[in-house]
Coordinates of C-alpha atoms and ligand atoms in Angstrom, one line a residue:
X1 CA 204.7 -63.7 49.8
X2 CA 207.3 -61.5 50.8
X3 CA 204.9 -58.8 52.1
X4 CA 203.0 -61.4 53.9
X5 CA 206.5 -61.7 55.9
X6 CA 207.9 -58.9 56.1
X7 CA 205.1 -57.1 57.7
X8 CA 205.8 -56.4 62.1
X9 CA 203.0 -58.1 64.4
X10 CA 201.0 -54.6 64.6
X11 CA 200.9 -54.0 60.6
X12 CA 199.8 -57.9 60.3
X13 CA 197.4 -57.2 63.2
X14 CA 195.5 -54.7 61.0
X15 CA 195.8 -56.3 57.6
X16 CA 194.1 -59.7 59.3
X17 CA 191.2 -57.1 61.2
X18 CA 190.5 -55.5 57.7
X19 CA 190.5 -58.6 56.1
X20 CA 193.2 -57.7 53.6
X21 CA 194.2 -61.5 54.2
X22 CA 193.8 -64.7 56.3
X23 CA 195.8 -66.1 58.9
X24 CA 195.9 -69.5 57.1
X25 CA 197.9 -67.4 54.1
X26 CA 200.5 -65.4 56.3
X27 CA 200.9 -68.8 58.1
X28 CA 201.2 -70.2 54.6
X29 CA 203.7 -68.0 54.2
X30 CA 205.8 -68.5 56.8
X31 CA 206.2 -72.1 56.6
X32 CA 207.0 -71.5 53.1
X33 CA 209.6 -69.0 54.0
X34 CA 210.8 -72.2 56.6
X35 CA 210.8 -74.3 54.4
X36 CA 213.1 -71.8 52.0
X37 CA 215.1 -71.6 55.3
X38 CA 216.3 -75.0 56.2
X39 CA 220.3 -73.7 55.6
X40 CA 219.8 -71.7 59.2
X41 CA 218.9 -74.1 61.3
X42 CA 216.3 -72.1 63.2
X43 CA 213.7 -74.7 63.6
X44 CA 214.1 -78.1 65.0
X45 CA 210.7 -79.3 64.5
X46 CA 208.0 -77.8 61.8
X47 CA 204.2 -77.8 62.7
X48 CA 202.9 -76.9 59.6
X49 CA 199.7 -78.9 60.4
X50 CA 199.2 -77.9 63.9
X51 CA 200.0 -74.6 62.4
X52 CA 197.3 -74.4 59.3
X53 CA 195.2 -76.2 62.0
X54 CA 195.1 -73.2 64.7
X55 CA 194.7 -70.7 61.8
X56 CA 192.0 -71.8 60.4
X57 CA 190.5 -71.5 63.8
X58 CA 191.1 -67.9 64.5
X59 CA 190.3 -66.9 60.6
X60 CA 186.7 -68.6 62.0
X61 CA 186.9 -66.8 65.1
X62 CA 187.7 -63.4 63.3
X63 CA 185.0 -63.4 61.0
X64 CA 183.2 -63.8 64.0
X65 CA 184.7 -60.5 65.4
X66 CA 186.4 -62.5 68.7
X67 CA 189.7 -62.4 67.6
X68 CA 192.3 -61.6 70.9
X69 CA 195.4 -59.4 71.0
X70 CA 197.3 -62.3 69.0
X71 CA 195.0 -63.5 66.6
X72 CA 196.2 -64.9 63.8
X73 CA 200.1 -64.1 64.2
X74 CA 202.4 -67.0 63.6
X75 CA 204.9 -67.0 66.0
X76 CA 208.1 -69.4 66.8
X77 CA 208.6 -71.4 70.3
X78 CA 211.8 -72.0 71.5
X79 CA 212.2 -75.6 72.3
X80 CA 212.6 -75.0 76.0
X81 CA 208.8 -74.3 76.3
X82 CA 206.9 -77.7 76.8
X83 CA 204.0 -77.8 74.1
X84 CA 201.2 -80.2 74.6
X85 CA 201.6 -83.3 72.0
X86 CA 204.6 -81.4 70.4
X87 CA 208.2 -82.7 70.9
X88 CA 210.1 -80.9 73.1
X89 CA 213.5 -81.2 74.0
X90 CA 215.3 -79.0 75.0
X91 CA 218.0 -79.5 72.3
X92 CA 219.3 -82.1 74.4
X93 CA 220.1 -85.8 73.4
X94 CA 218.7 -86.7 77.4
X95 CA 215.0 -85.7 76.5
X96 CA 215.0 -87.3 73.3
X97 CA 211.3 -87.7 71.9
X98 CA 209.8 -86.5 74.9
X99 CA 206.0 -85.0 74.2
X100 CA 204.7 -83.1 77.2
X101 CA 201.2 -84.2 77.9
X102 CA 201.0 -80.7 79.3
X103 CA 201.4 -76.8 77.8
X104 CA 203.9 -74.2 79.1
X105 CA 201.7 -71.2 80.9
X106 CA 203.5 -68.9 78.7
X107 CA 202.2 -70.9 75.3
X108 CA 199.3 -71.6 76.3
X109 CA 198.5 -67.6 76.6
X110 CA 199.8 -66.7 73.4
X111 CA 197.6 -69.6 72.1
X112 CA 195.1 -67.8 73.9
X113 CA 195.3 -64.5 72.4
X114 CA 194.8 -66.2 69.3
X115 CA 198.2 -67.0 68.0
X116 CA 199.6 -69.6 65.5
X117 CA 202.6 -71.8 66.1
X118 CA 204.5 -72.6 63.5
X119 CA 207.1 -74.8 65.3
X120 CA 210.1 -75.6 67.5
X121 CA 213.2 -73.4 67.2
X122 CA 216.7 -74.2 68.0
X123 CA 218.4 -73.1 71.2
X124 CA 221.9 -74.1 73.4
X125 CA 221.2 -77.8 74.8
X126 CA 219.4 -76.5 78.2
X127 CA 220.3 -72.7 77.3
X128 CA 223.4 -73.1 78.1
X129 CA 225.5 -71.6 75.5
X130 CA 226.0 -67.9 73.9
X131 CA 226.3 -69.0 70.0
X132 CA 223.5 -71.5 69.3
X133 CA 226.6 -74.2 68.8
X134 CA 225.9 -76.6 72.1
X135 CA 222.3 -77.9 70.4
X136 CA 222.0 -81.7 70.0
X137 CA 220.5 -80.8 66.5
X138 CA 223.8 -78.7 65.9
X139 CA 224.1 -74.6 65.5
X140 CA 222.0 -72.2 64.3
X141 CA 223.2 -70.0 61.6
X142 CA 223.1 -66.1 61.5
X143 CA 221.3 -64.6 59.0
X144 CA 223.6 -61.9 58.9
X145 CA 227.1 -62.0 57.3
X146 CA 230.2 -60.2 57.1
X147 CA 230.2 -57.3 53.9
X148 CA 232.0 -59.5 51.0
X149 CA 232.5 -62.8 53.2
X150 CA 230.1 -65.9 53.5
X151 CA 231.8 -67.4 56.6
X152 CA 228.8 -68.9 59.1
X153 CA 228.2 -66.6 61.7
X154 CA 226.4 -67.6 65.4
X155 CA 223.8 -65.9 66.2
X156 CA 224.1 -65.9 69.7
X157 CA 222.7 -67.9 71.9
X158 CA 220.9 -69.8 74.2
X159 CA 217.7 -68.1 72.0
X160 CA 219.9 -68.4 68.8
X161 CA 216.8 -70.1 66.6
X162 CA 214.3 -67.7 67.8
X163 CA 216.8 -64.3 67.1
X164 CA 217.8 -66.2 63.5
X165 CA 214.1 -67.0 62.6
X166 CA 212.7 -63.5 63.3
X167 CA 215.6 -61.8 61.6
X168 CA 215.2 -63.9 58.4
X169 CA 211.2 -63.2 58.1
X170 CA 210.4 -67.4 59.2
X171 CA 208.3 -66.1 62.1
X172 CA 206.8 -62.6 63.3
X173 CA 208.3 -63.2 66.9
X174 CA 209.3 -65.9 68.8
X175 CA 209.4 -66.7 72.4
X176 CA 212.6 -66.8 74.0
X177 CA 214.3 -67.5 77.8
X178 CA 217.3 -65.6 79.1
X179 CA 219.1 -66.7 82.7
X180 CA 222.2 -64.6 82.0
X181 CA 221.7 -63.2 78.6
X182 CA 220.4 -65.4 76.1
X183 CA 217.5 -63.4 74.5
X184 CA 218.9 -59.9 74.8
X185 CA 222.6 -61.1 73.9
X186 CA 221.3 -63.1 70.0
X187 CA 218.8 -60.3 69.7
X188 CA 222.0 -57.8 69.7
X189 CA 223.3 -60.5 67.2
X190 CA 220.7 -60.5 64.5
X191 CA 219.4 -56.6 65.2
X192 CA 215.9 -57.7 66.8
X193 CA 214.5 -56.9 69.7
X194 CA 214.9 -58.7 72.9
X195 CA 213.1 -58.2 76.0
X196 CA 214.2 -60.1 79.2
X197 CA 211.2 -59.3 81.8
X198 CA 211.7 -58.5 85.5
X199 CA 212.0 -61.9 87.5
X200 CA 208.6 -63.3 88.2
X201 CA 207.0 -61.0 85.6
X202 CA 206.3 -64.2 83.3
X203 CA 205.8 -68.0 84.8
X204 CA 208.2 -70.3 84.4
X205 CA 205.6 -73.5 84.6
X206 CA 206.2 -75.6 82.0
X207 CA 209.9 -73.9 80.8
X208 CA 213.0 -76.5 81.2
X209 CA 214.5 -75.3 83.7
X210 CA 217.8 -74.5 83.6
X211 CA 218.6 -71.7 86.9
X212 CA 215.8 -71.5 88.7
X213 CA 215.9 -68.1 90.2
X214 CA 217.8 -66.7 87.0
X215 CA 215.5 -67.9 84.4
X216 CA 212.9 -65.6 82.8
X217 CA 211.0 -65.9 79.4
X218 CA 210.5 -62.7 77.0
X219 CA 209.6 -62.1 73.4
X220 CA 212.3 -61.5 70.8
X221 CA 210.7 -59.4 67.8
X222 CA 211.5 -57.3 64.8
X223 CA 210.5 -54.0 66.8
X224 CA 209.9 -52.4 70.3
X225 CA 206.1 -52.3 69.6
X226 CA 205.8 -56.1 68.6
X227 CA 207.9 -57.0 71.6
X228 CA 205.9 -54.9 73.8
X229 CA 202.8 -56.5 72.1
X230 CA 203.6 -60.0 72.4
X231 CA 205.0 -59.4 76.3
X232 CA 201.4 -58.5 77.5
X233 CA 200.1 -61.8 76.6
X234 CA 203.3 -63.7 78.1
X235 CA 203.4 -61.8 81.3
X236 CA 200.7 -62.5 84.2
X237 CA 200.4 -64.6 87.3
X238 CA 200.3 -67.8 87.4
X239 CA 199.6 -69.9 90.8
X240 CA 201.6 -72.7 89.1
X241 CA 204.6 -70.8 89.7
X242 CA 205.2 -69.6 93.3
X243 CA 207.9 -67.2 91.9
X244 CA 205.5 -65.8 89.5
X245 CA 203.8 -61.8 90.8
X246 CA 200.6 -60.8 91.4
X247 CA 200.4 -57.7 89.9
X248 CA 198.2 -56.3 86.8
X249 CA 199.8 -57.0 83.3
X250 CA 199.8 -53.1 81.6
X251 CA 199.2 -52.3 78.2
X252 CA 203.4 -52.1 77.0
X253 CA 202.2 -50.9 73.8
X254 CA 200.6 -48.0 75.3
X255 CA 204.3 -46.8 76.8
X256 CA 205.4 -47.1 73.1
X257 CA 205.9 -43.1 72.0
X258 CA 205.3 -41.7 75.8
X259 CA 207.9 -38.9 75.9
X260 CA 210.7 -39.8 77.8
X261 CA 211.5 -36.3 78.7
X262 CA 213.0 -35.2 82.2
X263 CA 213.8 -38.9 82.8
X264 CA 217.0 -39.8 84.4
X265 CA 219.3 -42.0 82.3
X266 CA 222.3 -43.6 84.3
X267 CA 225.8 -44.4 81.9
X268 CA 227.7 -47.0 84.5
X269 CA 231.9 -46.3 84.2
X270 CA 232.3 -50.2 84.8
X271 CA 230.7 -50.8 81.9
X272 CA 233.8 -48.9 79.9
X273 CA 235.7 -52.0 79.5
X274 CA 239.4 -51.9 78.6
X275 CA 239.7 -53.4 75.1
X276 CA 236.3 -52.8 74.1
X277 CA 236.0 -52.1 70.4
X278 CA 235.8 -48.7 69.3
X279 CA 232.6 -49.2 67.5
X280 CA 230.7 -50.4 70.9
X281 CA 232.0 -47.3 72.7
X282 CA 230.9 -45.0 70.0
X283 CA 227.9 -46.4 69.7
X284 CA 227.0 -46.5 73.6
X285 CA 228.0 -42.7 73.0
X286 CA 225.5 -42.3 70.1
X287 CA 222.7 -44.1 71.8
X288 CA 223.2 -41.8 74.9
X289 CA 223.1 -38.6 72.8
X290 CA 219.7 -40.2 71.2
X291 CA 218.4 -40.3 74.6
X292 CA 219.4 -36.8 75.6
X293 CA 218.2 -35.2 72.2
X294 CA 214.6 -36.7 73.4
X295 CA 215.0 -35.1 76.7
X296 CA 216.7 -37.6 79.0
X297 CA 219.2 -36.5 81.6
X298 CA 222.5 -38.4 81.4
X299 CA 223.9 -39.3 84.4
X300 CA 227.7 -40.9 85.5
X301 CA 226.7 -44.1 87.8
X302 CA 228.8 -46.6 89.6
X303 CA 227.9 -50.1 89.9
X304 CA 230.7 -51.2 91.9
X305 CA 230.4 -54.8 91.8
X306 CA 229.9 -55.4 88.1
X307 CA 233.4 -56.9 88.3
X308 CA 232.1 -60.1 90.4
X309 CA 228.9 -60.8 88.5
X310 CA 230.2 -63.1 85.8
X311 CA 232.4 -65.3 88.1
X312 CA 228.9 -64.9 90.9
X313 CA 226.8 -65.9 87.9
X314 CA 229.2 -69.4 87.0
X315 CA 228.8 -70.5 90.3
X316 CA 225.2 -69.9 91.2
X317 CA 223.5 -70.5 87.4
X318 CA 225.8 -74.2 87.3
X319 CA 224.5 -74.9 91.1
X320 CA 220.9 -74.5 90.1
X321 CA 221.5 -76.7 86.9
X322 CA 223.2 -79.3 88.4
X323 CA 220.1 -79.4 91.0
X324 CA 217.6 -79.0 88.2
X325 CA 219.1 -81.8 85.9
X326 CA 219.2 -84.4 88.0
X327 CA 215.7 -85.2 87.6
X328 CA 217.2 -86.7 84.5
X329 CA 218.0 -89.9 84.8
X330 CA 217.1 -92.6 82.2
X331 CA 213.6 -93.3 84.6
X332 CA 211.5 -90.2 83.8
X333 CA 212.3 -88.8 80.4
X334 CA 213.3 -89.7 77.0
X335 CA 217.0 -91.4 76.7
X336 CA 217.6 -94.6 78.5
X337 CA 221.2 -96.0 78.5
X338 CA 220.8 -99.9 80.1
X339 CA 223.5 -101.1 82.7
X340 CA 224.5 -103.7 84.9
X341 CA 222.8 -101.8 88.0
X342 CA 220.3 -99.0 88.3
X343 CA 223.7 -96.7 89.5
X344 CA 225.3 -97.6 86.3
X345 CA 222.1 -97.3 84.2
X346 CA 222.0 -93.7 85.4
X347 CA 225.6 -93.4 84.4
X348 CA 225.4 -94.2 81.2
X349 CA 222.5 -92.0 80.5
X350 CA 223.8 -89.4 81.7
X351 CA 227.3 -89.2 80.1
X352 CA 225.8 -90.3 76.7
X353 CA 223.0 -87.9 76.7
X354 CA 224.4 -84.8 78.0
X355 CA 226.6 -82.7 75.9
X356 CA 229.6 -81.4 76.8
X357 CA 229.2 -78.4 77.8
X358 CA 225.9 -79.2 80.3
X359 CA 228.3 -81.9 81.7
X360 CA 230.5 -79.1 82.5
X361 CA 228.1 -77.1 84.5
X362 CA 226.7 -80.6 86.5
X363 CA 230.3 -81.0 87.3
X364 CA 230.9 -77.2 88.5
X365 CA 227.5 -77.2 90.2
X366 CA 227.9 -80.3 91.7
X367 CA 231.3 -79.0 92.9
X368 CA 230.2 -75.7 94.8
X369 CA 227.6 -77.7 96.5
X370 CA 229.5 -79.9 98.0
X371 CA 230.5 -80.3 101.5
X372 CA 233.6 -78.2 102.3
X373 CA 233.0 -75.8 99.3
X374 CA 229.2 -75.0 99.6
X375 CA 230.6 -71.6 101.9
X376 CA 233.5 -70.6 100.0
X377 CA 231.7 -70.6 96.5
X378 CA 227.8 -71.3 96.9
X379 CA 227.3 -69.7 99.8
X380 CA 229.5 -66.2 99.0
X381 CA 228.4 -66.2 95.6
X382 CA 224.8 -65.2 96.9
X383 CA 226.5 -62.9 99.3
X384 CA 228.3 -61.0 95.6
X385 CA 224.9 -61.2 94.2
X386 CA 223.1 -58.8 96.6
X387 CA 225.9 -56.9 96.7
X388 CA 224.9 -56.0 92.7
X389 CA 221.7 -56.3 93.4
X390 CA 221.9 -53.5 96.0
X391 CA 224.2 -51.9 93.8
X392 CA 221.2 -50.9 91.3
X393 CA 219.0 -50.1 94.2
X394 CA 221.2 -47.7 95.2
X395 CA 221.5 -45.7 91.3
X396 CA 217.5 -46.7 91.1
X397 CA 217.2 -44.6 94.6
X398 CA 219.0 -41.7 93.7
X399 CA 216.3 -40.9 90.7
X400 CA 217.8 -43.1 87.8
X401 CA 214.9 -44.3 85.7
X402 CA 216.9 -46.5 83.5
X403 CA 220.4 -47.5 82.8
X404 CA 221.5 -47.3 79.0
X405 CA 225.0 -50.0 77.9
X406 CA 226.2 -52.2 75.3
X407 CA 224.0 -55.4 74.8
X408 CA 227.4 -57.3 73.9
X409 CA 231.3 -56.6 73.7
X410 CA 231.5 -57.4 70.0
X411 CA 229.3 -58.3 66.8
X412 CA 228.5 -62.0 66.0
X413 CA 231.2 -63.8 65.7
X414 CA 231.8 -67.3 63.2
X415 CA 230.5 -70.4 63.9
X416 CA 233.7 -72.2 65.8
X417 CA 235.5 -69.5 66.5
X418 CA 235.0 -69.0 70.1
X419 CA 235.4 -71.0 73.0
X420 CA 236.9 -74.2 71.6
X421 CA 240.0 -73.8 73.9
X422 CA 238.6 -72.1 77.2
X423 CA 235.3 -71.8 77.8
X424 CA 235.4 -68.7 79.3
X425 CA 235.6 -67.3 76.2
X426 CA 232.3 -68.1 75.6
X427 CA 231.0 -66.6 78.5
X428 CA 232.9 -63.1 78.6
X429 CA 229.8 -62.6 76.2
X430 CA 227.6 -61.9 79.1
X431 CA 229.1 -59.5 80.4
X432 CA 226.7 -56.8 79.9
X433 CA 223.9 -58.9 80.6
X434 CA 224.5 -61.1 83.6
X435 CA 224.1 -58.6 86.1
X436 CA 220.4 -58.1 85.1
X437 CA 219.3 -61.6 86.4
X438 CA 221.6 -61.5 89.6
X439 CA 219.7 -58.4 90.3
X440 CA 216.0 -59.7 88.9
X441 CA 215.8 -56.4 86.7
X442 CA 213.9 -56.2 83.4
X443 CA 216.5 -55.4 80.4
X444 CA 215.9 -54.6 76.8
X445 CA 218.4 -54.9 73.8
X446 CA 217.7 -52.5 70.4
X447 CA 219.0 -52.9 67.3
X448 CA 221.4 -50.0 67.5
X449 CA 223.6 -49.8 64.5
X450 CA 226.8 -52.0 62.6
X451 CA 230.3 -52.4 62.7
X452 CA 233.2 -51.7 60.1
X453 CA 232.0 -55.3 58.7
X454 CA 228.2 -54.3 58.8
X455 CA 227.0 -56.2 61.5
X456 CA 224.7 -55.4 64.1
X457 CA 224.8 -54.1 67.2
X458 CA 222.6 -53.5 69.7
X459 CA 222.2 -51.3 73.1
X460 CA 220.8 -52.5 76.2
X461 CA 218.3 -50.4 78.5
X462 CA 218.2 -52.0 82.2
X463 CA 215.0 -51.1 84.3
X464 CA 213.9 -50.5 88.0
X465 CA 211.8 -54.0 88.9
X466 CA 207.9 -54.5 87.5
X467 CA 209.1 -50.9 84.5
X468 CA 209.2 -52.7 81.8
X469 CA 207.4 -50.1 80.6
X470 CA 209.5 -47.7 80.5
X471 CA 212.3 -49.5 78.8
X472 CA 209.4 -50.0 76.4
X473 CA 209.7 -46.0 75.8
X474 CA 213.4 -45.3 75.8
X475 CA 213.6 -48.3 73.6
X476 CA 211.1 -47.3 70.9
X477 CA 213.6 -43.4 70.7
X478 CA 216.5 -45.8 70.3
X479 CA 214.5 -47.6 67.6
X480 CA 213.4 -44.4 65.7
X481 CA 216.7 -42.5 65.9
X482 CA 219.0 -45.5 64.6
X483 CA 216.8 -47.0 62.2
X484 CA 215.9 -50.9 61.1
X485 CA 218.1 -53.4 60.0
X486 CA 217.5 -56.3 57.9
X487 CA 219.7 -58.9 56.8
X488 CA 220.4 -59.5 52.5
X489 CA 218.7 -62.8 51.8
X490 CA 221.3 -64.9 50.9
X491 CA 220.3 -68.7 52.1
Ligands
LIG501 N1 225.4 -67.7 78.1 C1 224.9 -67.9 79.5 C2 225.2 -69.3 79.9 O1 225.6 -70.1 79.1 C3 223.5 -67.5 79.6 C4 222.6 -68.4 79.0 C5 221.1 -68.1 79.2 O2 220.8 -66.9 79.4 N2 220.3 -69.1 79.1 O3 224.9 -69.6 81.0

């Protein structure tokens, strides 16, 4: 069994084309390794029938020869994707039992290409969160612990189920959705890989929405090549989705092991934060030297208005949720509080089935969109975010293929820990990442190497728009030079 899971998408791909074993027995051996698993908190629903269902199809279709890209791989969803007939909620109380009579585009390719879904994983209650611990079916634990200490660790979040389930062999890759960090920041956290696509590279039909123009989904895997595998059958157009590009989906996995030589690097100086721990720093210097030794050039860039990102971001990501949530409202989905009047039945609803910290954003978004405040906060917070975005555009224009930092400030950190007395806490966690959706860039976060405590930590590679590809290659060199990292079975 333990080969069965321990195998990357593109060694399972060959075993299943030379018949060396079924998809019904690696899926077998997953939702064994799920069940094993139940101590993490990962998944939030198990499908093992759907699951044994769908691979038993594709072994037919294989024997047939008419596999797909995916066939036969059993892969995680994050419970933010709607999946036809499947519960999906979002990790919120609000959506309680809802089943979409309807599949996510994203899904609906992978199932498509011939993949298997072995359930719902855990995520922050309408990714919003960075530890997995805002969840209606409470946190997801890390795989990963401290050297000598079994204290609970987060594993970041909002796609803290997907990064814990493909750390701890439950799935071979997961979907995931990240609107200011939340697959490349848990990725970082459980040494995966995370890829968060340029805006409008993947749809978002059929996603919960959380910030509309900040939202993307991306694959988390155990390596750059499975991530750039499963990405090809997530990306594509989609007329469902307005925001979604026309352009041809490439092969990623042909990018994988393209030299990288002669290609111009950019190390931003406000990403050098004061108090950063020395491990990052020597890390980030590691990782540049990685780059170099494969041929890179590394260059000094500024990005002056880093600075304004997170406070641009916590005005416009709560203004978009606070506009996105209020289509619930006890009439259309799931949780249905009664009242005296409809205004009070909404109420009640509302307060009892949002969480706290999604209450906190309504309230926040609701505020900068008022009258009297849209200007000072709504309205110059776009005005910050183009100043980032044109910040890029200005390094991208002056030769910089890519732009190589930290994925996070620290290591995971325990569950509890953080954030209980100021939020903001919670959200200095995205500081790295943030700037990637204002700007609607593609980033990438690699397993790197670990702290004094042996935790991981990861890098982050930040494209021009539409090159995933290349992040693809710098990614795979970071991959090679620092090595895997698996976490010591201990649940
Ligand atoms: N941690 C950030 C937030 O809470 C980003 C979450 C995400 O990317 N979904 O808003």
């Amino acid at each position: 069994m333990t080969d069965l899971i321990s195998m990357t998408i593109a060694e399972a791909r060959n075993g299943l084309a030379n018949k060396s074993f079924t998809s019904l027995e690696l899926t077998d051996a997953h939702l064994a390794a799920i069940e094993a698993a139940r101590a993490l908190n990962a998944f939030v629903l198990e499908t093992p029938d759907k699951a044994r269902a769908m691979a038993r199809a594709i072994d037919a279709k294989i024997a047939k020869g008419e596999g797909g890209p995916l066939a036969g791989i059993p892969l995680g969803i994050k419970d933010l994707f709607a999946t036809k007939d499947v519960r999906t909620t979002a990790c919120s109380k609000i959506l309680g039992n809802f089943v979409p009579p309807y599949e996510s585009t994203v899904t609906s390719q992978l199932w498509r290409d011939g993949a298997v879904m072995l359930g719902k994983l855990n995520n922050d209650e309408f990714a919003m969160g960075s530890s997995n611990e805002t969840s209606c079916f409470g946190p997801v634990v890390n795989p990963w612990r401290r050297e000598g200490s079994n204290t609970s660790l987060v594993p970041g979040g909002s796609s803290g189920g997907s990064a814990s389930a493909v750390a701890a062999l439950l799935c071979m890759g997961a979907t995931a959705t990240d609107t200011g960090g939340s697959i490349r920041q848990p990725a970082a956290f459980t040494a995966t890989v995370g890829v968060k696509p340029t805006y409008g590279r993947c749809s978002r039909w059929g996603i919960v929405a959380f910030a509309s123009s900040l939202d993307q989904a991306g694959p988390i895997a155990r390596t750059v090549r499975d991530s750039a595998i499963l990405m090809r059958s997530m990306a594509g157009h989609d007329p469902k989705d307005t925001t979604s590009v026309d352009r041809a989906v490439p092969d990623y996995e042909a990018a994988i092991g393209k030299s990288v030589k002669g290609m111009k690097i950019g190390i931003p100086k406000e990403y050098r934060l004061d108090g950063m721990p020395a491990e990052v720093e020597k890390l980030w210097t590691e990782g540049a030297a990685w780059l170099k030794a494969a041929g890179a050039e590394l260059v000094d860039i500024s990005l002056p208005h880093t600075k304004y990102a997170l406070p641009a971001y916590y005005i416009v990501a709560p203004a978009e949720a606070s506009s996105n949530l209020a289509r619930y409202d006890g009439v259309r989905y799931g949780l249905r509080v009664p009242g005296r009047s409809i205004g009070e039945m909404y109420e009640n609803t509302r307060a009892e089935g949002f969480g706290d910290e999604v209450r906190r954003r309504v309230m926040i978004g609701t505020y900068v969109l008022s009258a009297g405040y849209y200007d000072a906060y709504y309205l110059r917070a776009q005005k910050v975010r183009t100043l980032i975005k044109k910040d890029f555009e200005d390094c991208f224009a002056k030769g910089v293929n890519a732009i190589l930092t930290p994925a996070t400030p620290s290591a995971a950190f325990g569950v509890g820990e953080k954030g209980g007395a100021d939020p903001v806490e919670m959200y200095l966690n995205d500081i790295f990442t943030v700037t990637v959706n204002m700007a609607g860039l593609p980033g990438i976060a690699v397993p790197a190497g670990k702290d004094a405590q042996g935790l991981p930590l990861g890098l982050q590679l930040i494209g021009r728009p539409f090159d995933e590809e290349t992040l693809f290659s710098l990614g795979e060199v970071v991959e090679q030079a620092a090595g895997r990292f698996t976490p010591a079975r201990w649940w």
